[in-house]
Amino acid sequence: MSTLVTGSKEHAIAEFQRLRKYLLGSDALKKLWLKLSPTEQAKLGGSLRVAHHQIGTAIPVWFHLHPTNTQTRTVVELAVKLFSYPIDEAEWLLRELGELPTDEEEAQRVAIERGDLVILRTSQSVFLDRELQPIEWGRKYMIWDFFLTSCERAKAGQLIDRSCFGDRVYQNVVSDRLNKLGDVPGFPDELIMRYEEAGLQTQRFNYPAHRIHIFDD
């Protein structure tokens, strides 16, 4: 086992800064580009030159593809992907810097134990303050989708407006679905209170992005 794995938080910060400095170089972006799928490359403009000009180095490019990542997780994921950074050291870095583990089941467990807002897509389960919320979604699929979209937008630092729900939605779709969300049996008032007006027919789900976790259960 690497000696880094037993290091202090100060060691973790120093190691993170070392990795970040390397990833800001042009060589890292070139290596990343070769590992991306054609679909991912297309999302970045279709060429390395365009991606570098319009987005930047490897870190913002990876963040562009994974907008709900934190910078810490982005750096660690890139280190593993680009130069086979040891998994045990990656887990140590994530742990010391306050991130969830890479293993999804363990990440779910840790996030729930921390009291974060945890959403499981398939089962439509919502955990808050370490408890599974007794929400009765029933057949309210559009309202579930509204809440899920709210969480995704909050993680990405984005607002919620009608464009989030397609081209053919009615003008007041956001306020209407927010009102209906508040009427869903068992939906926490604490989460309803997190919505804030942010413009005409626009809302912000003001929940800390680093405390929202969405899993495909």
Coordinates of N, CA and C in Angstrom, one line a residue:
M1 N 0.8 -1.2 0.0 CA 0.0 0.0 0.0 C 0.9 1.2 0.0
S2 N 0.5 2.2 -0.8 CA 1.2 3.5 -0.8 C 1.2 4.2 0.5
T3 N 2.4 4.9 0.8 CA 2.4 5.6 2.1 C 1.5 6.8 2.0
L4 N 1.1 7.2 0.8 CA 0.1 8.3 0.7 C -1.2 8.0 1.3
V5 N -1.6 6.7 1.3 CA -2.9 6.3 1.7 C -3.1 6.6 3.2
T6 N -2.1 6.6 4.0 CA -2.2 6.9 5.4 C -1.8 8.3 5.7
G7 N -1.6 9.2 4.7 CA -1.2 10.5 5.0 C -2.3 11.4 5.6
S8 N -2.0 12.6 6.0 CA -2.9 13.5 6.6 C -3.7 14.3 5.5
K9 N -4.6 15.1 6.0 CA -5.4 15.9 5.0 C -4.4 16.9 4.3
E10 N -3.4 17.4 5.0 CA -2.5 18.3 4.4 C -1.7 17.6 3.3
H11 N -1.4 16.4 3.5 CA -0.7 15.6 2.4 C -1.7 15.4 1.2
A12 N -3.0 15.2 1.5 CA -4.0 15.0 0.5 C -4.1 16.3 -0.3
I13 N -4.1 17.4 0.3 CA -4.2 18.7 -0.4 C -3.0 19.0 -1.3
A14 N -1.9 18.6 -0.7 CA -0.6 18.8 -1.5 C -0.6 17.9 -2.8
E15 N -1.1 16.7 -2.6 CA -1.2 15.7 -3.7 C -2.2 16.2 -4.7
F16 N -3.3 16.7 -4.2 CA -4.3 17.2 -5.1 C -3.8 18.3 -6.0
Q17 N -3.1 19.2 -5.4 CA -2.5 20.4 -6.1 C -1.5 19.9 -7.1
R18 N -0.7 18.8 -6.8 CA 0.3 18.3 -7.7 C -0.4 17.7 -9.0
L19 N -1.5 17.0 -8.7 CA -2.2 16.4 -9.8 C -2.9 17.4 -10.7
R20 N -3.5 18.4 -10.0 CA -4.2 19.5 -10.7 C -3.2 20.2 -11.6
K21 N -2.0 20.5 -11.1 CA -1.0 21.2 -11.9 C -0.6 20.5 -13.2
Y22 N -0.5 19.2 -13.1 CA -0.2 18.4 -14.3 C -1.3 18.4 -15.2
L23 N -2.6 18.3 -14.7 CA -3.7 18.2 -15.6 C -4.0 19.5 -16.3
L24 N -3.4 20.6 -15.9 CA -3.6 21.9 -16.6 C -2.7 22.0 -17.8
G25 N -1.8 21.1 -18.0 CA -0.9 21.1 -19.1 C -1.5 20.6 -20.4
S26 N -0.9 20.9 -21.5 CA -1.5 20.5 -22.8 C -1.4 19.0 -23.0
D27 N -0.4 18.3 -22.5 CA -0.2 16.9 -22.7 C -1.4 16.1 -22.1
A28 N -1.9 16.6 -21.0 CA -3.0 15.9 -20.3 C -4.3 16.0 -21.2
L29 N -4.5 17.1 -21.8 CA -5.6 17.2 -22.7 C -5.5 16.3 -24.0
K30 N -4.3 16.2 -24.5 CA -4.1 15.3 -25.6 C -4.3 13.9 -25.3
K31 N -3.9 13.5 -24.1 CA -4.1 12.1 -23.6 C -5.6 11.8 -23.4
L32 N -6.3 12.8 -22.9 CA -7.7 12.7 -22.6 C -8.5 12.5 -23.9
W33 N -8.1 13.4 -24.9 CA -8.8 13.3 -26.2 C -8.8 12.0 -26.8
L34 N -7.6 11.3 -26.7 CA -7.5 10.0 -27.3 C -8.3 8.9 -26.6
K35 N -8.7 9.2 -25.4 CA -9.5 8.2 -24.6 C -11.0 8.5 -24.7
L36 N -11.4 9.6 -25.3 CA -12.8 9.9 -25.4 C -13.5 9.1 -26.6
S37 N -14.8 8.9 -26.4 CA -15.5 8.2 -27.5 C -15.9 9.2 -28.5
P38 N -16.2 8.8 -29.7 CA -16.7 9.8 -30.8 C -17.8 10.6 -30.3
T39 N -18.7 10.1 -29.6 CA -19.9 10.9 -29.1 C -19.4 12.0 -28.1
E40 N -18.5 11.6 -27.2 CA -17.9 12.6 -26.3 C -17.1 13.7 -27.1
Q41 N -16.4 13.3 -28.1 CA -15.6 14.3 -28.9 C -16.5 15.2 -29.6
A42 N -17.7 14.7 -30.1 CA -18.6 15.5 -30.8 C -19.2 16.6 -29.9
K43 N -19.4 16.2 -28.6 CA -20.0 17.2 -27.6 C -19.0 18.3 -27.3
L44 N -17.7 18.1 -27.7 CA -16.7 19.0 -27.4 C -16.2 19.8 -28.6
G45 N -17.0 19.7 -29.7 CA -16.7 20.4 -30.9 C -16.1 19.6 -32.0
G46 N -15.8 18.4 -31.8 CA -15.4 17.5 -32.8 C -13.9 17.4 -33.1
S47 N -13.1 18.3 -32.5 CA -11.7 18.3 -32.7 C -11.0 18.8 -31.4
L48 N -9.7 18.3 -31.2 CA -8.9 18.7 -30.1 C -8.7 20.2 -30.1
R49 N -8.4 20.8 -31.2 CA -8.2 22.2 -31.3 C -9.4 23.0 -30.9
V50 N -10.6 22.6 -31.4 CA -11.8 23.3 -31.0 C -12.1 23.2 -29.5
A51 N -11.9 22.0 -29.0 CA -12.1 21.8 -27.5 C -11.2 22.6 -26.7
H52 N -9.9 22.7 -27.1 CA -9.0 23.5 -26.3 C -9.3 25.0 -26.4
H53 N -9.7 25.4 -27.6 CA -10.0 26.8 -27.8 C -11.2 27.3 -27.1
Q54 N -12.3 26.4 -27.2 CA -13.6 26.8 -26.7 C -13.8 26.5 -25.2
I55 N -13.1 25.4 -24.7 CA -13.4 25.0 -23.3 C -12.1 25.1 -22.5
G56 N -11.0 24.7 -23.0 CA -9.8 24.8 -22.2 C -9.0 23.5 -22.0
T57 N -8.4 23.3 -20.8 CA -7.6 22.2 -20.6 C -8.4 21.0 -20.2
A58 N -7.7 19.9 -19.8 CA -8.4 18.6 -19.5 C -9.4 18.8 -18.4
I59 N -9.1 19.6 -17.4 CA -10.1 19.7 -16.2 C -11.4 20.3 -16.7
P60 N -11.5 21.5 -17.3 CA -12.8 22.0 -17.8 C -13.4 21.1 -18.8
V61 N -12.6 20.5 -19.7 CA -13.2 19.6 -20.7 C -13.9 18.4 -20.0
W62 N -13.3 17.8 -19.0 CA -14.0 16.7 -18.3 C -15.2 17.2 -17.6
F63 N -15.1 18.3 -17.0 CA -16.2 18.9 -16.3 C -17.3 19.2 -17.2
H64 N -17.0 19.6 -18.5 CA -18.0 19.9 -19.5 C -18.8 18.6 -19.8
L65 N -18.1 17.5 -19.8 CA -18.8 16.2 -20.0 C -19.5 15.7 -18.8
H66 N -19.1 16.1 -17.6 CA -19.6 15.6 -16.3 C -19.9 16.8 -15.5
P67 N -20.9 17.6 -15.8 CA -21.2 18.9 -15.1 C -21.6 18.8 -13.7
T68 N -22.0 17.6 -13.2 CA -22.4 17.5 -11.8 C -21.2 17.2 -10.9
N69 N -20.0 16.9 -11.5 CA -18.8 16.6 -10.7 C -18.3 17.9 -10.0
T70 N -17.7 17.6 -8.8 CA -16.9 18.7 -8.2 C -15.5 18.8 -8.9
Q71 N -14.8 19.9 -8.6 CA -13.5 19.9 -9.2 C -12.6 18.8 -8.6
T72 N -12.7 18.6 -7.3 CA -11.9 17.5 -6.7 C -12.1 16.2 -7.3
R73 N -13.4 15.8 -7.5 CA -13.7 14.5 -8.2 C -13.2 14.5 -9.6
T74 N -13.3 15.6 -10.3 CA -12.8 15.7 -11.7 C -11.3 15.4 -11.8
V75 N -10.6 16.1 -10.9 CA -9.1 15.9 -10.9 C -8.8 14.4 -10.6
V76 N -9.4 13.8 -9.6 CA -9.1 12.4 -9.2 C -9.5 11.5 -10.3
E77 N -10.7 11.7 -10.9 CA -11.1 10.8 -12.0 C -10.1 10.9 -13.2
L78 N -9.7 12.1 -13.5 CA -8.7 12.2 -14.6 C -7.4 11.6 -14.3
A79 N -7.0 11.7 -13.1 CA -5.7 11.1 -12.7 C -5.8 9.6 -12.9
V80 N -6.9 9.0 -12.5 CA -7.1 7.5 -12.7 C -7.1 7.2 -14.2
K81 N -7.9 8.0 -14.9 CA -8.1 7.7 -16.3 C -6.9 7.9 -17.2
L82 N -6.1 8.9 -16.9 CA -5.0 9.3 -17.8 C -3.7 8.7 -17.5
F83 N -3.4 8.5 -16.2 CA -2.1 7.9 -15.9 C -2.1 6.8 -14.8
S84 N -3.2 6.1 -14.9 CA -3.4 4.9 -14.0 C -3.0 5.2 -12.5
Y85 N -3.5 6.3 -12.1 CA -3.3 6.6 -10.7 C -3.9 5.5 -9.8
P86 N -3.2 5.0 -8.8 CA -3.7 3.9 -8.0 C -5.1 4.1 -7.4
I87 N -5.9 3.1 -7.5 CA -7.3 3.3 -6.9 C -7.3 3.5 -5.4
D88 N -6.4 2.9 -4.7 CA -6.4 3.1 -3.2 C -6.0 4.5 -2.9
E89 N -5.1 5.1 -3.7 CA -4.7 6.5 -3.4 C -5.8 7.4 -3.9
A90 N -6.5 7.1 -4.9 CA -7.7 7.9 -5.4 C -8.8 7.9 -4.3
E91 N -9.0 6.7 -3.7 CA -10.1 6.7 -2.7 C -9.6 7.5 -1.4
W92 N -8.3 7.4 -1.1 CA -7.8 8.2 0.0 C -8.0 9.7 -0.2
L93 N -7.6 10.1 -1.4 CA -7.8 11.5 -1.8 C -9.3 12.0 -1.6
L94 N -10.2 11.2 -2.2 CA -11.6 11.5 -2.2 C -12.0 11.6 -0.7
R95 N -11.7 10.6 0.1 CA -12.1 10.6 1.5 C -11.5 11.8 2.3
E96 N -10.3 12.1 2.1 CA -9.6 13.2 2.9 C -10.2 14.5 2.5
L97 N -10.6 14.6 1.2 CA -11.1 15.9 0.7 C -12.6 16.0 0.7
G98 N -13.3 15.1 1.4 CA -14.7 15.2 1.7 C -15.6 14.7 0.5
E99 N -15.0 13.9 -0.4 CA -15.8 13.4 -1.5 C -16.3 12.0 -1.1
L100 N -17.3 11.5 -1.9 CA -17.8 10.2 -1.8 C -16.9 9.2 -2.4
P101 N -16.9 7.9 -2.0 CA -16.1 6.9 -2.6 C -16.5 6.6 -4.0
T102 N -15.6 5.9 -4.8 CA -15.9 5.7 -6.2 C -16.9 4.5 -6.3
D103 N -16.9 3.6 -5.4 CA -17.9 2.5 -5.4 C -19.3 3.0 -5.2
E104 N -20.2 2.7 -6.1 CA -21.5 3.4 -6.0 C -22.3 3.0 -4.8
E105 N -22.3 1.7 -4.4 CA -23.0 1.2 -3.2 C -22.5 1.9 -2.0
E106 N -21.2 1.9 -1.9 CA -20.5 2.5 -0.7 C -20.8 4.1 -0.7
A107 N -20.8 4.7 -1.9 CA -21.1 6.1 -2.0 C -22.5 6.4 -1.5
Q108 N -23.5 5.6 -1.9 CA -24.8 5.7 -1.4 C -24.9 5.7 0.1
R109 N -24.3 4.7 0.6 CA -24.3 4.5 2.1 C -23.7 5.7 2.8
V110 N -22.5 6.1 2.4 CA -21.9 7.3 3.0 C -22.7 8.5 2.9
A111 N -23.3 8.8 1.7 CA -24.1 10.0 1.5 C -25.3 10.0 2.4
I112 N -25.9 8.8 2.5 CA -27.1 8.8 3.4 C -26.7 9.0 4.8
E113 N -25.6 8.4 5.3 CA -25.2 8.5 6.6 C -24.8 10.0 7.0
R114 N -24.3 10.7 6.0 CA -23.9 12.1 6.2 C -25.1 13.0 6.3
G115 N -26.3 12.5 5.9 CA -27.5 13.3 6.0 C -27.8 14.1 4.8
D116 N -27.1 13.8 3.7 CA -27.2 14.5 2.4 C -28.5 14.2 1.8
L117 N -28.8 14.9 0.7 CA -30.0 14.7 -0.1 C -29.6 13.6 -1.2
V118 N -30.2 12.5 -1.1 CA -29.9 11.3 -1.9 C -31.1 10.9 -2.7
I119 N -30.9 10.9 -4.0 CA -32.1 10.5 -4.9 C -31.7 9.2 -5.7
L120 N -32.6 8.3 -5.7 CA -32.4 7.0 -6.4 C -33.4 7.1 -7.6
R121 N -32.9 7.1 -8.8 CA -33.7 7.4 -10.0 C -34.8 6.3 -10.2
T122 N -34.4 5.0 -10.2 CA -35.3 4.0 -10.6 C -36.4 3.8 -9.7
S123 N -36.1 3.7 -8.4 CA -37.1 3.5 -7.4 C -37.8 4.8 -6.9
Q124 N -37.3 5.9 -7.4 CA -37.9 7.2 -7.0 C -37.8 7.5 -5.5
S125 N -36.7 7.0 -5.0 CA -36.5 7.1 -3.5 C -35.8 8.4 -3.2
V126 N -36.1 9.0 -2.1 CA -35.5 10.3 -1.7 C -35.1 10.1 -0.2
F127 N -33.8 10.3 0.1 CA -33.3 10.2 1.5 C -32.9 11.7 1.9
L128 N -33.3 12.0 3.1 CA -33.0 13.3 3.6 C -32.8 13.2 5.1
D129 N -31.7 13.8 5.6 CA -31.4 13.7 7.1 C -31.4 12.3 7.5
R130 N -30.8 11.4 6.7 CA -30.5 10.0 7.0 C -31.8 9.1 6.9
E131 N -32.9 9.7 6.5 CA -34.2 9.0 6.5 C -34.8 8.9 5.1
L132 N -35.3 7.7 4.8 CA -36.1 7.6 3.6 C -37.4 8.3 3.7
Q133 N -37.7 9.2 2.8 CA -38.9 10.1 2.9 C -40.1 9.3 2.4
P134 N -41.2 9.4 3.2 CA -42.4 8.6 2.8 C -43.2 9.3 1.7
I135 N -42.6 9.5 0.6 CA -43.2 10.3 -0.5 C -44.1 9.3 -1.4
E136 N -45.3 9.7 -1.6 CA -46.2 8.9 -2.4 C -46.3 9.5 -3.8
W137 N -45.4 9.1 -4.7 CA -45.3 9.6 -6.0 C -46.5 9.1 -6.9
G138 N -46.9 7.9 -6.6 CA -48.0 7.4 -7.4 C -47.7 7.4 -8.9
R139 N -48.6 8.0 -9.7 CA -48.4 8.1 -11.1 C -48.0 9.5 -11.5
K140 N -47.5 10.3 -10.6 CA -47.1 11.7 -10.8 C -45.7 11.7 -11.5
Y141 N -45.6 11.1 -12.7 CA -44.3 11.0 -13.3 C -43.7 12.4 -13.7
M142 N -44.5 13.3 -14.1 CA -44.0 14.6 -14.5 C -43.6 15.4 -13.3
I143 N -44.2 15.2 -12.2 CA -43.8 15.9 -11.0 C -42.5 15.3 -10.4
W144 N -42.4 14.0 -10.5 CA -41.1 13.3 -10.1 C -40.0 13.9 -11.0
D145 N -40.3 13.9 -12.3 CA -39.3 14.4 -13.3 C -38.9 15.9 -13.0
F146 N -39.9 16.7 -12.5 CA -39.6 18.1 -12.2 C -38.6 18.1 -11.0
F147 N -38.9 17.3 -10.0 CA -38.0 17.3 -8.8 C -36.6 16.8 -9.2
L148 N -36.5 15.7 -10.0 CA -35.2 15.2 -10.4 C -34.5 16.2 -11.2
T149 N -35.2 16.9 -12.1 CA -34.5 18.0 -12.9 C -34.0 19.1 -12.0
S150 N -34.8 19.4 -11.0 CA -34.4 20.5 -10.0 C -33.1 20.1 -9.4
C151 N -33.0 18.9 -9.0 CA -31.7 18.4 -8.3 C -30.5 18.4 -9.3
E152 N -30.8 18.0 -10.5 CA -29.7 18.0 -11.5 C -29.3 19.4 -11.8
R153 N -30.2 20.3 -11.9 CA -29.9 21.7 -12.2 C -29.1 22.3 -11.1
A154 N -29.5 22.0 -9.9 CA -28.9 22.6 -8.7 C -27.4 22.1 -8.6
K155 N -27.2 20.8 -8.9 CA -25.8 20.3 -8.9 C -25.0 21.0 -9.9
A156 N -25.6 21.3 -11.0 CA -24.8 22.0 -12.1 C -24.8 23.5 -12.0
G157 N -25.4 24.0 -10.9 CA -25.4 25.5 -10.7 C -26.3 26.2 -11.7
Q158 N -27.4 25.6 -12.1 CA -28.2 26.1 -13.1 C -29.6 26.4 -12.6
L159 N -30.3 27.3 -13.3 CA -31.7 27.6 -12.9 C -32.7 26.6 -13.6
I160 N -34.0 26.7 -13.2 CA -35.0 25.9 -13.7 C -36.0 26.8 -14.5
D161 N -36.1 26.6 -15.8 CA -37.1 27.3 -16.5 C -37.8 26.4 -17.5
R162 N -38.7 26.9 -18.3 CA -39.5 26.0 -19.1 C -38.7 25.3 -20.2
S163 N -37.6 25.8 -20.5 CA -36.7 25.1 -21.5 C -36.2 23.7 -21.0
C164 N -36.3 23.5 -19.7 CA -35.8 22.2 -19.2 C -36.8 21.1 -19.5
F165 N -38.0 21.4 -20.0 CA -39.0 20.4 -20.1 C -39.6 20.3 -21.5
G166 N -38.8 20.7 -22.5 CA -39.1 20.5 -23.9 C -39.6 21.7 -24.5
D167 N -39.9 21.6 -25.8 CA -40.3 22.8 -26.6 C -41.8 23.1 -26.6
R168 N -42.6 22.2 -26.2 CA -44.0 22.3 -26.4 C -44.7 22.5 -25.0
V169 N -44.0 22.9 -24.0 CA -44.7 23.0 -22.7 C -45.3 24.4 -22.6
Y170 N -46.3 24.5 -21.7 CA -47.0 25.8 -21.5 C -46.1 26.8 -20.7
Q171 N -46.5 28.1 -20.8 CA -45.7 29.1 -20.2 C -45.4 29.0 -18.8
N172 N -46.4 28.6 -17.9 CA -46.1 28.6 -16.5 C -45.9 27.2 -16.0
V173 N -45.2 26.4 -16.8 CA -45.0 25.0 -16.4 C -44.2 24.8 -15.1
V174 N -43.2 25.7 -14.9 CA -42.4 25.6 -13.7 C -43.2 25.9 -12.5
S175 N -43.9 27.0 -12.4 CA -44.7 27.3 -11.2 C -45.8 26.3 -11.0
D176 N -46.4 25.8 -12.1 CA -47.5 24.8 -12.0 C -46.9 23.5 -11.4
R177 N -45.8 23.0 -11.9 CA -45.3 21.8 -11.4 C -44.7 21.9 -9.9
L178 N -44.2 23.1 -9.6 CA -43.7 23.3 -8.3 C -44.9 23.3 -7.3
N179 N -46.0 23.9 -7.7 CA -47.2 23.8 -6.8 C -47.7 22.4 -6.6
K180 N -47.7 21.6 -7.7 CA -48.1 20.2 -7.6 C -47.1 19.4 -6.8
L181 N -45.8 19.8 -6.9 CA -44.8 19.0 -6.0 C -45.1 19.2 -4.6
G182 N -45.5 20.4 -4.2 CA -45.9 20.7 -2.8 C -47.1 19.9 -2.3
D183 N -47.9 19.5 -3.3 CA -49.1 18.7 -2.9 C -48.9 17.2 -2.8
V184 N -47.7 16.7 -3.2 CA -47.4 15.3 -3.2 C -47.4 14.8 -1.8
P185 N -48.2 13.8 -1.4 CA -48.1 13.4 0.0 C -46.7 12.9 0.4
G186 N -46.3 13.4 1.5 CA -45.0 13.0 2.1 C -43.8 13.8 1.6
F187 N -44.0 14.7 0.6 CA -42.9 15.4 0.1 C -42.5 16.5 1.2
P188 N -41.2 16.5 1.6 CA -40.8 17.3 2.7 C -40.9 18.8 2.4
D189 N -41.6 19.5 3.4 CA -41.7 21.0 3.3 C -40.3 21.6 3.3
E190 N -39.3 21.0 3.9 CA -38.0 21.6 3.9 C -37.4 21.7 2.5
L191 N -37.8 20.8 1.6 CA -37.3 20.9 0.3 C -38.1 21.9 -0.6
I192 N -39.4 22.0 -0.3 CA -40.2 23.0 -1.0 C -39.7 24.4 -0.7
M193 N -39.3 24.6 0.6 CA -38.8 25.9 1.0 C -37.4 26.3 0.3
R194 N -36.8 25.3 -0.3 CA -35.5 25.6 -1.0 C -35.7 26.2 -2.3
Y195 N -36.9 26.2 -2.9 CA -37.1 26.8 -4.2 C -37.2 28.3 -4.0
E196 N -36.6 29.0 -4.9 CA -36.6 30.5 -4.9 C -36.9 31.0 -6.3
E197 N -37.7 32.1 -6.4 CA -37.9 32.8 -7.7 C -36.6 33.4 -8.2
A198 N -36.3 33.2 -9.4 CA -35.0 33.7 -10.0 C -35.3 34.4 -11.3
G199 N -36.5 34.9 -11.5 CA -36.8 35.5 -12.8 C -38.2 35.1 -13.2
L200 N -38.6 35.6 -14.4 CA -39.9 35.3 -14.9 C -40.0 33.8 -15.2
Q201 N -41.0 33.2 -14.5 CA -41.2 31.7 -14.7 C -39.9 30.9 -14.6
T202 N -39.1 31.3 -13.6 CA -37.8 30.7 -13.4 C -37.6 30.5 -11.9
Q203 N -37.1 29.3 -11.6 CA -36.8 29.0 -10.2 C -35.4 28.5 -10.0
R204 N -34.9 28.7 -8.7 CA -33.7 28.1 -8.3 C -33.9 27.1 -7.2
F205 N -33.4 25.9 -7.3 CA -33.5 25.0 -6.2 C -32.2 25.2 -5.4
N206 N -32.4 25.9 -4.3 CA -31.3 26.4 -3.5 C -30.9 25.4 -2.4
Y207 N -30.3 24.3 -2.9 CA -29.8 23.3 -2.0 C -28.3 23.1 -2.4
P208 N -27.4 23.0 -1.4 CA -26.0 22.9 -1.6 C -25.7 21.8 -2.6
A209 N -25.0 22.2 -3.7 CA -24.8 21.2 -4.8 C -23.9 20.0 -4.3
H210 N -23.0 20.3 -3.4 CA -22.1 19.2 -2.9 C -22.9 18.2 -2.0
R211 N -24.1 18.5 -1.6 CA -24.9 17.7 -0.8 C -26.0 17.0 -1.5
I212 N -26.0 17.1 -2.8 CA -27.0 16.4 -3.6 C -26.3 15.3 -4.4
H213 N -26.9 14.1 -4.2 CA -26.3 12.9 -4.9 C -27.4 12.1 -5.6
I214 N -27.2 11.8 -6.9 CA -28.2 11.1 -7.7 C -27.6 9.8 -8.1
F215 N -28.3 8.7 -7.8 CA -27.8 7.4 -8.2 C -28.8 6.7 -9.1
D216 N -28.3 5.8 -9.9 CA -29.1 4.9 -10.7 C -29.2 3.6 -9.9
D217 N -30.2 3.4 -9.1 CA -30.3 2.2 -8.3 C -30.8 1.0 -9.1

